[in-house]
């Protein structure tokens, strides 16, 4: 497995791969890999011949009050995990490589990005679409693999790929959960025991919403109210939003439609911001 930091070098390497007729899959990450990321790598292995994982903590997707410097990092462990999983190349650029002085061009999707997480993190998706566009241009993958845990991010990236006629396929993989239901996230490292117990209520509350739908209660307000009620029983869990939206457009849906609606939740557990979702 190769570890490359420079854009020129990664381009040169991938030229060989492409000229050999191999299909390339990119798994973009911010590192501190967990089983969720590894499942994306496994998905990439199913569909492509050459797997590139990018490890880059992208500063432009963090708001001013968000803890960019405190984001967990462990590049050596990430590289070992990638190697064990059969990754061919890890691209790990520096900030100077990705955002040189005088950088001033951004990519912005302004519809799907404006709801849910876009309300409280108004610059977040602009940072995501900009870095993903740059990675797509550098790697030129045939496939890009993302986790459904970040459902809104996936929808925004799909929209960018569609609107800007990018020549690649966005592939998604289901959320990986701890045995108790907590969605895997690099942020979970910041949850001590009481916070972890509180965080578990997100999945528990969403599951109660699922039960209501199973019983035939399809009115979104009714389901949302139940999910908020379930979460509000935990003192250190603060709800940011609970929405039922169309999985492609991110538009709110008045009624749950199986196969189309998704229940999206964001909540604070003290200083840790967690998101999760459940597809109906
Ligand atoms: O989901 C993430 O880890 C990041 O938002 C991504 C897609 C790697 C862009 O920095």
Tab-separated table of C-alpha atoms and ligand atoms in Angstrom, residues 27-31 37 54 56-58 61 71 124 127-129 131-132 135 146-147 150 153 157 186, ligand 1:
chain	number	residue	atom	x	y	z
A	27	UNK	CA	-13.433	6.470	0.036
A	28	UNK	CA	-13.128	10.026	1.391
A	29	UNK	CA	-12.555	10.187	5.167
A	30	UNK	CA	-11.363	12.535	7.867
A	31	UNK	CA	-9.370	9.689	9.417
A	37	UNK	CA	-15.265	3.494	7.489
A	54	UNK	CA	-8.280	9.920	1.481
A	56	UNK	CA	-7.852	14.642	5.505
A	57	UNK	CA	-9.446	16.661	8.290
A	58	UNK	CA	-10.984	19.393	6.172
A	61	UNK	CA	-16.285	22.237	6.907
A	71	UNK	CA	-10.756	16.535	15.970
A	124	UNK	CA	-20.514	23.152	6.733
A	127	UNK	CA	-16.733	23.028	2.983
A	128	UNK	CA	-17.781	19.437	2.229
A	129	UNK	CA	-18.707	20.039	-1.423
A	131	UNK	CA	-13.195	19.392	-0.574
A	132	UNK	CA	-15.081	16.557	-2.268
A	135	UNK	CA	-10.735	15.152	-4.251
A	146	UNK	CA	-20.042	7.388	1.429
A	147	UNK	CA	-21.864	6.237	4.560
A	150	UNK	CA	-24.416	11.216	6.958
A	153	UNK	CA	-24.152	14.887	3.149
A	157	UNK	CA	-22.958	15.307	-2.846
A	186	UNK	CA	-15.253	9.304	15.226
B	1	LIG	O1	-17.922	12.441	6.155
B	1	LIG	C1	-16.779	12.892	6.318
B	1	LIG	O2	-15.929	12.325	7.033
B	1	LIG	C2	-16.393	14.198	5.636
B	1	LIG	O3	-17.445	15.090	5.635
B	1	LIG	C3	-15.838	13.981	4.205
B	1	LIG	C4	-16.896	13.399	3.297
B	1	LIG	C5	-14.638	13.061	4.251
B	1	LIG	C6	-15.385	15.333	3.622
B	1	LIG	O4	-14.354	15.905	4.378
